[in-house]
Amino acid sequence: MRDLTAQLLQGFNLFVLGYFVVLNTLYLVLTLLAASGISRHLRRLSFAGYDEIFANPLTPPVTVVLPAHDEEAMIVGSVEAMMALRYPQHEVIVVDDGSTDATFEVLRTAFGLVEVPLESPGRVPVAGEALDQWVPIDGRSLVVVRKRSVGAKGDAANVGIDIARYPLVCITDADAILDEDALLHLAKPFVDDPARVVATGGTVRAVNDCVVHRGRVVETRLPRSWVARIQVIEYLRSFLLGRVGWSRLQGLLIISGAFGLFRKDLLVELGGFREGAIGEDADLVARIHRNRREQHLPYRVEFVSEPVCWTEVPDTLEVLGRQRRRWSRGLMEVLSVHRRMIGNPRYGRIGTVVLPYYVAFELLGPFIELFGIVSVIFGLVFGLLDVPFAVLFFAVAFGYGILLSVLALVVEEFSYRRYSRRRDLPAALAAIVLENVGFRQLHAWWRIRGVIQHLQGGSLDWGTMTRTGFTSEEDAAER
């Protein structure tokens, strides 16, 4: 019986070892593709023509939509940054989704809002009724709409999409700050290929402990919180490399809800964000792919690495755990709703490559990873596995992951180098080790719980995210 148990255990662990090798090798391929793409992008940056796009009166105007729920600590700075973006013509729409704090009051005071008649065409379905509409008395391109909350960010975004005046709609977060030229970079693919480009996404980075002045990030700093530092590394690997790599393969499935630009006519055709969707950003992009493929229309969904959206990330494990469980529920929902696309050649590489990848490595990955690690430890404790195999297993499981994160940091250092302080580099390297040994396993547990919660059902809401507000120059000087 002991020999049979040892054989079964070793067979399972060999499978898990092979799984880790394949998964991390796929990450490595995406990393190399992304590094090549970023290098080419930087070489072309000096003659990319952004000044011409800014000066061209034919550049399509943009509506920036900010869904907001209990964002009084961040909302004014974020809106100021959005209104000051360098772009030929854009408007900002804030949708106050039933905030229970002073979000609307601080907006009304800061921008001198006055009530005007509500103009809602009703072309995009909305579950929570829009209540009233407010604009600044000085005529600035800002609109604030209050609505009844149904606990879904996508429903708030739909209100903004419905009243948007311009052909391109940027969906971002109310706690976000965009780089000054972010819209120019995000809109460039639409200018270069207006017939085919339907959506673009940009990089999201952590603003925690960065210095913000008048709605601009003037000094980037690695966060003091180790929880936030680990997310900096995650975001580097996910946005700077992972999504750039998928974009080069024309297989981008996720445009972050914190920073995406879409054709308004397509959003209206799709009915905006789907009611009740948890992972509303991935669900929308999957519906875009599905719509274009089923109508046999040429299209492109692009990721642009240059523009940055700065957003506050959770700095406690409790809040981060809630966020990641929600993300896991969202992924499970997207794969369930769009299951007919999985493995279906009708949907091109999205159906035959991208969605199967998400099933095999994003959905099942945390189960295989945790059970694999537990089984190796079990085998070592009871003498069912030899030490050399365990060393090889952990080298692949942890060492390969650390290598990939280091590569992401190297690409960042030789490209955009946002974190330039000397002490930030060793702190980032320490965060890489913590991420792979300890945090990654905890994250896998959160993802498993998210899948279980999806299977059990339950209510949907925005979730609670404690905001500390942006760090001013005065605050930074005291630290």
Short mmCIF file of C-alpha atoms in Angstrom, two decimals:
data_model
loop_
_atom_site.label_atom_id
_atom_site.label_comp_id
_atom_site.label_asym_id
_atom_site.label_seq_id
_atom_site.Cartn_x
_atom_site.Cartn_y
_atom_site.Cartn_z
CA MET A 1 0.00 0.00 0.00
CA ARG A 2 2.85 2.35 0.87
CA ASP A 3 4.53 1.67 -2.48
CA LEU A 4 1.29 2.35 -4.38
CA THR A 5 0.77 5.61 -2.47
CA ALA A 6 4.35 6.65 -3.23
CA GLN A 7 3.90 5.90 -6.95
CA LEU A 8 0.62 7.81 -7.15
CA LEU A 9 2.10 10.73 -5.27
CA GLN A 10 5.19 10.83 -7.45
CA GLY A 11 3.08 10.60 -10.60
CA PHE A 12 0.93 13.52 -9.50
CA ASN A 13 3.95 15.57 -8.55
CA LEU A 14 5.58 14.86 -11.91
CA PHE A 15 2.42 16.16 -13.55
CA VAL A 16 2.50 19.29 -11.38
CA LEU A 17 6.21 19.78 -12.13
CA GLY A 18 5.51 19.59 -15.86
CA TYR A 19 2.59 21.97 -15.40
CA PHE A 20 4.86 24.54 -13.74
CA VAL A 21 7.45 24.17 -16.50
CA VAL A 22 4.84 24.72 -19.25
CA LEU A 23 3.16 27.62 -17.44
CA ASN A 24 6.36 29.51 -16.68
CA THR A 25 7.72 28.85 -20.16
CA LEU A 26 4.58 30.40 -21.63
CA TYR A 27 5.16 33.39 -19.35
CA LEU A 28 8.75 33.53 -20.60
CA VAL A 29 7.59 33.55 -24.24
CA LEU A 30 5.15 36.37 -23.49
CA THR A 31 7.95 38.23 -21.69
CA LEU A 32 10.30 37.96 -24.67
CA LEU A 33 7.56 39.06 -27.07
CA ALA A 34 6.73 42.00 -24.82
CA ALA A 35 10.36 43.04 -24.40
CA SER A 36 10.77 43.04 -28.17
CA GLY A 37 7.57 45.04 -28.63
CA ILE A 38 8.50 47.61 -25.97
CA SER A 39 11.97 48.03 -27.48
CA ARG A 40 10.47 48.68 -30.91
CA HIS A 41 7.92 51.09 -29.43
CA LEU A 42 10.64 53.11 -27.65
CA ARG A 43 12.76 53.32 -30.79
CA ARG A 44 9.82 54.80 -32.69
CA LEU A 45 8.67 57.11 -29.89
CA SER A 46 10.57 60.21 -31.04
CA PHE A 47 8.81 60.24 -34.42
CA ALA A 48 5.44 58.77 -33.39
CA GLY A 49 3.62 62.04 -34.15
CA TYR A 50 1.86 62.71 -30.83
CA ASP A 51 2.26 66.47 -31.24
CA GLU A 52 0.58 66.19 -34.64
CA ILE A 53 -2.30 64.20 -33.11
CA PHE A 54 -2.70 66.90 -30.45
CA ALA A 55 -2.70 69.69 -33.05
CA ASN A 56 -4.97 67.91 -35.55
CA PRO A 57 -8.60 69.16 -35.38
CA LEU A 58 -9.74 65.83 -36.87
CA THR A 59 -8.44 63.80 -33.92
CA PRO A 60 -11.56 62.08 -32.51
CA PRO A 61 -12.71 63.67 -29.22
CA VAL A 62 -12.96 61.50 -26.10
CA THR A 63 -15.42 61.19 -23.23
CA VAL A 64 -13.74 60.08 -19.99
CA VAL A 65 -16.16 58.18 -17.72
CA LEU A 66 -15.39 57.82 -14.01
CA PRO A 67 -17.78 55.58 -12.04
CA ALA A 68 -17.48 56.57 -8.37
CA HIS A 69 -18.71 55.00 -5.15
CA ASP A 70 -17.56 56.41 -1.80
CA GLU A 71 -14.44 58.09 -3.22
CA GLU A 72 -14.36 61.36 -1.27
CA ALA A 73 -10.65 60.97 -0.40
CA MET A 74 -9.48 60.75 -4.02
CA ILE A 75 -12.18 62.15 -6.29
CA VAL A 76 -11.19 65.82 -6.56
CA GLY A 77 -7.55 65.12 -7.40
CA SER A 78 -8.57 62.49 -9.91
CA VAL A 79 -11.08 64.76 -11.67
CA GLU A 80 -8.59 67.62 -11.79
CA ALA A 81 -6.07 65.29 -13.45
CA MET A 82 -8.63 64.08 -15.99
CA MET A 83 -9.68 67.59 -16.91
CA ALA A 84 -6.03 68.67 -17.38
CA LEU A 85 -5.13 65.83 -19.77
CA ARG A 86 -3.28 66.94 -22.90
CA TYR A 87 -5.77 66.15 -25.62
CA PRO A 88 -7.45 68.26 -28.35
CA GLN A 89 -11.00 67.83 -27.05
CA HIS A 90 -12.38 65.74 -24.21
CA GLU A 91 -15.07 65.82 -21.54
CA VAL A 92 -15.17 64.19 -18.11
CA ILE A 93 -18.29 62.45 -16.78
CA VAL A 94 -18.37 61.41 -13.12
CA VAL A 95 -21.13 58.94 -12.24
CA ASP A 96 -21.79 58.98 -8.50
CA ASP A 97 -23.17 55.51 -7.90
CA GLY A 98 -25.14 56.05 -4.71
CA SER A 99 -22.18 57.11 -2.58
CA THR A 100 -22.84 57.12 1.16
CA ASP A 101 -19.94 59.43 1.97
CA ALA A 102 -19.27 63.04 0.86
CA THR A 103 -18.18 62.22 -2.70
CA PHE A 104 -20.78 64.47 -4.32
CA GLU A 105 -20.42 67.26 -1.78
CA VAL A 106 -16.66 67.60 -2.26
CA LEU A 107 -17.19 67.64 -6.03
CA ARG A 108 -19.89 70.30 -5.80
CA THR A 109 -17.70 72.48 -3.59
CA ALA A 110 -14.50 72.02 -5.58
CA PHE A 111 -15.99 72.63 -9.04
CA GLY A 112 -18.95 74.91 -8.30
CA LEU A 113 -21.56 72.48 -9.63
CA VAL A 114 -25.09 73.56 -10.51
CA GLU A 115 -27.99 71.31 -11.47
CA VAL A 116 -29.16 71.11 -15.09
CA PRO A 117 -31.87 68.99 -16.76
CA LEU A 118 -30.88 65.32 -17.00
CA GLU A 119 -30.15 64.27 -20.58
CA SER A 120 -30.16 60.48 -20.92
CA PRO A 121 -30.90 59.07 -24.42
CA GLY A 122 -31.61 55.60 -23.02
CA ARG A 123 -29.60 53.77 -25.71
CA VAL A 124 -27.64 51.80 -23.12
CA PRO A 125 -29.57 49.70 -20.55
CA VAL A 126 -29.18 50.89 -16.95
CA ALA A 127 -30.51 49.06 -13.89
CA GLY A 128 -30.04 51.89 -11.39
CA GLU A 129 -32.03 55.01 -12.27
CA ALA A 130 -30.10 58.22 -13.02
CA LEU A 131 -31.36 60.89 -10.61
CA ASP A 132 -29.91 64.24 -11.60
CA GLN A 133 -27.14 65.95 -13.58
CA TRP A 134 -24.73 68.70 -12.52
CA VAL A 135 -22.16 70.84 -14.37
CA PRO A 136 -19.65 73.54 -13.30
CA ILE A 137 -21.03 77.07 -13.43
CA ASP A 138 -17.90 78.23 -15.29
CA GLY A 139 -18.66 75.96 -18.27
CA ARG A 140 -15.77 73.51 -17.96
CA SER A 141 -16.21 70.14 -19.69
CA LEU A 142 -17.30 68.26 -16.58
CA VAL A 143 -20.60 66.45 -15.95
CA VAL A 144 -21.58 64.81 -12.66
CA VAL A 145 -24.53 62.41 -12.66
CA ARG A 146 -26.00 60.83 -9.54
CA LYS A 147 -27.75 57.47 -9.78
CA ARG A 148 -29.27 54.79 -7.60
CA SER A 149 -26.74 52.10 -6.82
CA VAL A 150 -27.28 48.45 -7.74
CA GLY A 151 -23.82 47.49 -6.48
CA ALA A 152 -22.22 47.17 -9.92
CA LYS A 153 -19.50 49.38 -11.37
CA GLY A 154 -20.52 48.42 -14.91
CA ASP A 155 -24.00 49.84 -14.38
CA ALA A 156 -22.50 53.17 -13.32
CA ALA A 157 -20.23 53.14 -16.38
CA ASN A 158 -23.28 52.51 -18.59
CA VAL A 159 -24.83 55.79 -17.43
CA GLY A 160 -21.71 57.62 -18.55
CA ILE A 161 -21.60 55.77 -21.88
CA ASP A 162 -25.25 56.63 -22.52
CA ILE A 163 -24.81 60.39 -22.10
CA ALA A 164 -21.31 60.58 -23.64
CA ARG A 165 -21.13 63.09 -26.51
CA TYR A 166 -17.97 61.88 -28.23
CA PRO A 167 -17.11 58.89 -30.50
CA LEU A 168 -14.44 57.45 -28.18
CA VAL A 169 -15.14 56.59 -24.54
CA CYS A 170 -12.40 56.10 -21.94
CA ILE A 171 -13.46 54.09 -18.89
CA THR A 172 -11.30 54.67 -15.84
CA ASP A 173 -11.54 54.68 -12.04
CA ALA A 174 -12.48 57.59 -9.83
CA ASP A 175 -9.37 57.00 -7.72
CA ALA A 176 -7.07 57.09 -10.77
CA ILE A 177 -4.59 59.60 -12.15
CA LEU A 178 -3.59 59.46 -15.82
CA ASP A 179 -0.27 60.63 -17.20
CA GLU A 180 -0.64 63.96 -18.99
CA ASP A 181 -0.32 62.43 -22.49
CA ALA A 182 -2.17 59.20 -21.65
CA LEU A 183 -5.16 59.85 -23.90
CA LEU A 184 -2.92 60.78 -26.83
CA HIS A 185 -1.08 57.47 -26.56
CA LEU A 186 -4.25 55.47 -26.07
CA ALA A 187 -6.01 57.16 -29.00
CA LYS A 188 -3.10 56.81 -31.46
CA PRO A 189 -4.11 53.32 -32.69
CA PHE A 190 -7.60 54.73 -33.47
CA VAL A 191 -6.00 57.56 -35.46
CA ASP A 192 -3.62 55.19 -37.31
CA ASP A 193 -6.26 52.56 -38.13
CA PRO A 194 -9.74 54.04 -37.57
CA ALA A 195 -11.51 51.33 -39.56
CA ARG A 196 -10.31 48.36 -37.52
CA VAL A 197 -9.25 49.45 -34.01
CA VAL A 198 -12.19 49.07 -31.61
CA ALA A 199 -10.51 49.13 -28.19
CA THR A 200 -7.18 49.93 -26.56
CA GLY A 201 -5.85 49.48 -23.05
CA GLY A 202 -2.96 50.99 -21.12
CA THR A 203 -0.69 50.20 -18.20
CA VAL A 204 -1.91 50.46 -14.60
CA ARG A 205 0.57 51.20 -11.81
CA ALA A 206 0.34 51.73 -8.05
CA VAL A 207 0.19 55.36 -6.91
CA ASN A 208 0.65 54.46 -3.22
CA ASP A 209 3.25 56.82 -1.65
CA CYS A 210 4.02 58.50 -4.99
CA VAL A 211 4.03 62.30 -4.74
CA VAL A 212 1.03 63.96 -6.38
CA HIS A 213 0.75 67.69 -7.10
CA ARG A 214 -2.28 69.32 -8.75
CA GLY A 215 -3.53 66.03 -10.16
CA ARG A 216 -0.13 64.87 -11.49
CA VAL A 217 2.35 62.27 -10.26
CA VAL A 218 5.50 64.34 -9.86
CA GLU A 219 7.66 61.76 -8.09
CA THR A 220 7.34 58.00 -8.26
CA ARG A 221 8.20 56.00 -5.17
CA LEU A 222 7.95 52.34 -4.32
CA PRO A 223 5.22 51.99 -1.66
CA ARG A 224 6.26 51.60 1.97
CA SER A 225 3.75 48.79 2.51
CA TRP A 226 5.08 45.36 1.50
CA VAL A 227 1.59 44.34 0.39
CA ALA A 228 1.54 47.26 -2.05
CA ARG A 229 5.16 46.63 -3.12
CA ILE A 230 4.31 43.09 -4.13
CA GLN A 231 1.46 44.44 -6.26
CA VAL A 232 3.91 46.76 -8.04
CA ILE A 233 5.82 43.66 -9.16
CA GLU A 234 2.58 41.90 -10.11
CA TYR A 235 1.45 44.85 -12.21
CA LEU A 236 4.83 45.11 -13.94
CA ARG A 237 4.66 41.47 -14.97
CA SER A 238 0.97 41.53 -15.84
CA PHE A 239 0.65 44.85 -17.68
CA LEU A 240 4.12 45.73 -18.91
CA LEU A 241 4.88 42.22 -20.14
CA GLY A 242 1.88 39.87 -20.08
CA ARG A 243 -0.63 42.08 -21.84
CA VAL A 244 1.92 43.52 -24.26
CA GLY A 245 2.81 39.93 -25.20
CA TRP A 246 -0.82 38.91 -25.69
CA SER A 247 -1.46 42.07 -27.71
CA ARG A 248 1.39 41.19 -30.08
CA LEU A 249 -0.26 37.81 -30.59
CA GLN A 250 -3.62 39.55 -31.22
CA GLY A 251 -4.99 37.66 -28.23
CA LEU A 252 -5.72 40.38 -25.68
CA LEU A 253 -8.68 39.32 -23.53
CA ILE A 254 -8.50 41.81 -20.67
CA ILE A 255 -8.47 45.60 -20.82
CA SER A 256 -8.41 46.83 -17.25
CA GLY A 257 -11.54 48.57 -16.06
CA ALA A 258 -9.17 51.19 -14.66
CA PHE A 259 -7.91 52.31 -18.09
CA GLY A 260 -9.48 51.44 -21.44
CA LEU A 261 -10.59 53.33 -24.55
CA PHE A 262 -13.47 52.08 -26.72
CA ARG A 263 -15.48 53.06 -29.77
CA LYS A 264 -18.77 54.41 -28.45
CA ASP A 265 -20.85 53.03 -31.31
CA LEU A 266 -19.68 49.51 -30.49
CA LEU A 267 -20.37 49.99 -26.78
CA VAL A 268 -23.91 51.11 -27.62
CA GLU A 269 -24.37 48.17 -30.01
CA LEU A 270 -23.31 45.76 -27.26
CA GLY A 271 -25.51 47.46 -24.65
CA GLY A 272 -22.53 48.62 -22.61
CA PHE A 273 -21.36 46.49 -19.71
CA ARG A 274 -23.51 43.41 -19.13
CA GLU A 275 -25.89 43.73 -16.19
CA GLY A 276 -24.74 41.73 -13.19
CA ALA A 277 -21.27 41.00 -14.56
CA ILE A 278 -18.58 40.71 -11.88
CA GLY A 279 -15.55 40.76 -14.18
CA GLU A 280 -17.12 43.49 -16.30
CA ASP A 281 -13.88 44.48 -18.04
CA ALA A 282 -12.93 41.00 -19.28
CA ASP A 283 -16.57 40.25 -20.08
CA LEU A 284 -16.81 43.36 -22.28
CA VAL A 285 -13.64 42.50 -24.22
CA ALA A 286 -14.82 38.90 -24.70
CA ARG A 287 -18.14 40.23 -26.06
CA ILE A 288 -16.25 42.53 -28.42
CA HIS A 289 -14.26 39.59 -29.80
CA ARG A 290 -17.42 37.54 -30.07
CA ASN A 291 -19.35 40.32 -31.81
CA ARG A 292 -16.66 41.05 -34.38
CA ARG A 293 -16.01 37.37 -35.12
CA GLU A 294 -19.67 36.46 -35.49
CA GLN A 295 -20.21 39.38 -37.86
CA HIS A 296 -17.01 38.53 -39.79
CA LEU A 297 -15.71 42.06 -39.35
CA PRO A 298 -11.97 42.92 -39.28
CA TYR A 299 -10.96 44.44 -35.96
CA ARG A 300 -8.07 45.01 -33.57
CA VAL A 301 -7.90 45.19 -29.78
CA GLU A 302 -4.58 46.77 -28.80
CA PHE A 303 -2.55 47.22 -25.64
CA VAL A 304 -0.31 50.29 -25.44
CA SER A 305 2.50 50.12 -22.88
CA GLU A 306 3.41 53.82 -22.77
CA PRO A 307 0.40 55.57 -21.14
CA VAL A 308 0.06 54.99 -17.41
CA CYS A 309 -2.96 55.05 -15.15
CA TRP A 310 -1.93 55.47 -11.51
CA THR A 311 -4.34 53.98 -8.99
CA GLU A 312 -4.27 53.25 -5.29
CA VAL A 313 -3.86 49.53 -4.62
CA PRO A 314 -4.88 47.75 -1.40
CA ASP A 315 -2.23 47.95 1.31
CA THR A 316 -3.71 45.33 3.65
CA LEU A 317 -4.13 41.61 3.08
CA GLU A 318 -7.80 41.78 4.10
CA VAL A 319 -8.74 44.31 1.42
CA LEU A 320 -6.48 42.69 -1.18
CA GLY A 321 -8.03 39.29 -0.48
CA ARG A 322 -11.52 40.65 -1.15
CA GLN A 323 -10.32 42.19 -4.42
CA ARG A 324 -8.65 39.01 -5.64
CA ARG A 325 -11.60 36.80 -4.73
CA ARG A 326 -13.77 39.13 -6.79
CA TRP A 327 -11.35 38.94 -9.72
CA SER A 328 -11.42 35.15 -9.52
CA ARG A 329 -15.22 35.15 -9.51
CA GLY A 330 -15.12 37.43 -12.51
CA LEU A 331 -12.83 35.11 -14.47
CA MET A 332 -15.01 32.11 -13.63
CA GLU A 333 -18.07 34.02 -14.78
CA VAL A 334 -16.48 35.12 -18.08
CA LEU A 335 -15.40 31.57 -18.91
CA SER A 336 -18.85 30.27 -18.03
CA VAL A 337 -20.82 32.90 -19.97
CA HIS A 338 -18.59 32.57 -23.05
CA ARG A 339 -17.99 28.82 -22.83
CA ARG A 340 -19.17 28.24 -26.41
CA MET A 341 -16.12 30.20 -27.57
CA ILE A 342 -13.65 27.93 -25.77
CA GLY A 343 -11.85 25.74 -28.31
CA ASN A 344 -14.13 26.97 -31.12
CA PRO A 345 -12.17 27.80 -34.33
CA ARG A 346 -14.96 30.19 -35.34
CA TYR A 347 -13.53 32.68 -32.86
CA GLY A 348 -9.96 32.48 -34.13
CA ARG A 349 -7.06 32.44 -31.71
CA ILE A 350 -9.30 33.83 -28.93
CA GLY A 351 -11.28 30.58 -29.06
CA THR A 352 -8.47 28.14 -29.84
CA VAL A 353 -5.58 29.62 -27.79
CA VAL A 354 -6.48 32.42 -25.38
CA LEU A 355 -9.58 31.05 -23.66
CA PRO A 356 -8.14 27.51 -23.32
CA TYR A 357 -5.06 29.11 -21.75
CA TYR A 358 -7.24 30.91 -19.21
CA VAL A 359 -9.05 27.68 -18.37
CA ALA A 360 -5.90 25.59 -18.01
CA PHE A 361 -3.62 28.10 -16.27
CA GLU A 362 -5.67 30.91 -14.74
CA LEU A 363 -8.75 28.98 -13.57
CA LEU A 364 -7.23 25.60 -12.69
CA GLY A 365 -3.76 26.95 -11.87
CA PRO A 366 -4.31 27.80 -8.18
CA PHE A 367 -5.81 24.36 -7.47
CA ILE A 368 -2.91 22.53 -9.12
CA GLU A 369 -0.30 24.80 -7.52
CA LEU A 370 -1.54 24.49 -3.93
CA PHE A 371 -2.31 20.78 -4.11
CA GLY A 372 1.09 20.18 -5.72
CA ILE A 373 3.00 22.02 -3.00
CA VAL A 374 1.02 20.30 -0.23
CA SER A 375 1.60 16.88 -1.80
CA VAL A 376 5.37 17.43 -2.06
CA ILE A 377 5.58 18.52 1.58
CA PHE A 378 3.42 15.51 2.55
CA GLY A 379 5.68 13.18 0.58
CA LEU A 380 8.83 14.56 2.20
CA VAL A 381 7.43 14.35 5.72
CA PHE A 382 6.37 10.71 5.31
CA GLY A 383 9.36 9.63 3.25
CA LEU A 384 7.38 8.99 0.08
CA LEU A 385 9.46 11.35 -2.10
CA ASP A 386 13.20 11.76 -2.35
CA VAL A 387 14.91 15.04 -1.55
CA PRO A 388 16.45 15.67 -5.01
CA PHE A 389 13.01 15.58 -6.64
CA ALA A 390 11.63 17.99 -4.02
CA VAL A 391 14.54 20.37 -4.62
CA LEU A 392 13.88 20.26 -8.37
CA PHE A 393 10.16 20.81 -7.80
CA PHE A 394 10.64 23.88 -5.62
CA ALA A 395 13.34 25.25 -7.93
CA VAL A 396 10.88 25.17 -10.82
CA ALA A 397 7.88 26.31 -8.77
CA PHE A 398 9.63 29.20 -7.01
CA GLY A 399 12.92 29.82 -8.82
CA TYR A 400 11.40 30.03 -12.29
CA GLY A 401 8.74 32.43 -11.02
CA ILE A 402 11.38 34.62 -9.34
CA LEU A 403 13.36 34.66 -12.60
CA LEU A 404 10.33 35.88 -14.55
CA SER A 405 9.65 38.66 -12.06
CA VAL A 406 13.30 39.72 -12.19
CA LEU A 407 13.08 39.83 -15.99
CA ALA A 408 10.02 42.08 -15.70
CA LEU A 409 12.00 44.39 -13.40
CA VAL A 410 14.95 44.38 -15.83
CA VAL A 411 12.69 45.35 -18.73
CA GLU A 412 11.24 48.16 -16.59
CA GLU A 413 14.73 49.40 -15.63
CA PHE A 414 15.92 49.50 -19.25
CA SER A 415 12.72 50.99 -20.68
CA TYR A 416 10.52 53.35 -18.65
CA ARG A 417 12.40 53.24 -15.31
CA ARG A 418 9.60 54.83 -13.34
CA TYR A 419 11.21 53.98 -9.99
CA SER A 420 14.58 55.74 -10.06
CA ARG A 421 15.49 56.06 -6.37
CA ARG A 422 18.48 53.88 -5.39
CA ARG A 423 16.69 52.27 -2.46
CA ASP A 424 13.72 51.23 -4.61
CA LEU A 425 15.64 48.57 -6.55
CA PRO A 426 16.70 46.37 -3.58
CA ALA A 427 13.21 46.79 -2.10
CA ALA A 428 11.70 45.62 -5.39
CA LEU A 429 14.00 42.58 -5.45
CA ALA A 430 12.95 41.70 -1.90
CA ALA A 431 9.30 42.08 -2.93
CA ILE A 432 9.91 39.63 -5.80
CA VAL A 433 11.06 36.96 -3.33
CA LEU A 434 8.13 37.63 -0.99
CA GLU A 435 5.71 37.51 -3.89
CA ASN A 436 6.83 34.05 -5.00
CA VAL A 437 7.41 32.54 -1.58
CA GLY A 438 4.37 33.12 0.58
CA PHE A 439 2.19 35.67 -1.18
CA ARG A 440 1.72 33.65 -4.36
CA GLN A 441 0.40 30.70 -2.38
CA LEU A 442 -1.93 32.95 -0.38
CA HIS A 443 -3.11 34.48 -3.65
CA ALA A 444 -3.82 31.00 -4.99
CA TRP A 445 -6.01 30.32 -1.94
CA TRP A 446 -7.93 33.57 -2.53
CA ARG A 447 -8.49 32.57 -6.15
CA ILE A 448 -9.79 29.14 -5.09
CA ARG A 449 -12.19 30.79 -2.66
CA GLY A 450 -13.35 33.08 -5.46
CA VAL A 451 -14.20 30.08 -7.65
CA ILE A 452 -16.06 28.45 -4.76
CA GLN A 453 -18.00 31.66 -4.07
CA HIS A 454 -18.99 31.83 -7.74
CA LEU A 455 -20.30 28.27 -7.60
CA GLN A 456 -22.22 29.07 -4.43
CA GLY A 457 -23.67 32.29 -5.87
CA GLY A 458 -24.30 35.35 -3.72
CA SER A 459 -24.79 39.09 -3.90
CA LEU A 460 -22.60 41.38 -5.99
CA ASP A 461 -21.27 44.75 -4.89
CA TRP A 462 -18.37 47.10 -5.37
CA GLY A 463 -16.65 45.81 -2.22
CA THR A 464 -14.95 47.97 0.40
CA MET A 465 -11.66 49.63 -0.52
CA THR A 466 -10.17 51.88 2.15
CA ARG A 467 -8.71 55.03 0.56
CA THR A 468 -5.92 57.07 2.14
CA GLY A 469 -5.77 59.76 -0.55
CA PHE A 470 -2.82 60.91 -2.63
CA THR A 471 0.53 61.83 -1.07
CA SER A 472 1.20 65.56 -1.44
CA GLU A 473 4.62 67.19 -1.63
CA GLU A 474 4.17 68.42 1.95
CA ASP A 475 3.38 64.91 3.18
CA ALA A 476 6.35 63.48 1.27
CA ALA A 477 8.73 66.02 2.82
CA GLU A 478 7.75 64.83 6.30
CA ARG A 479 8.63 61.20 5.49
#
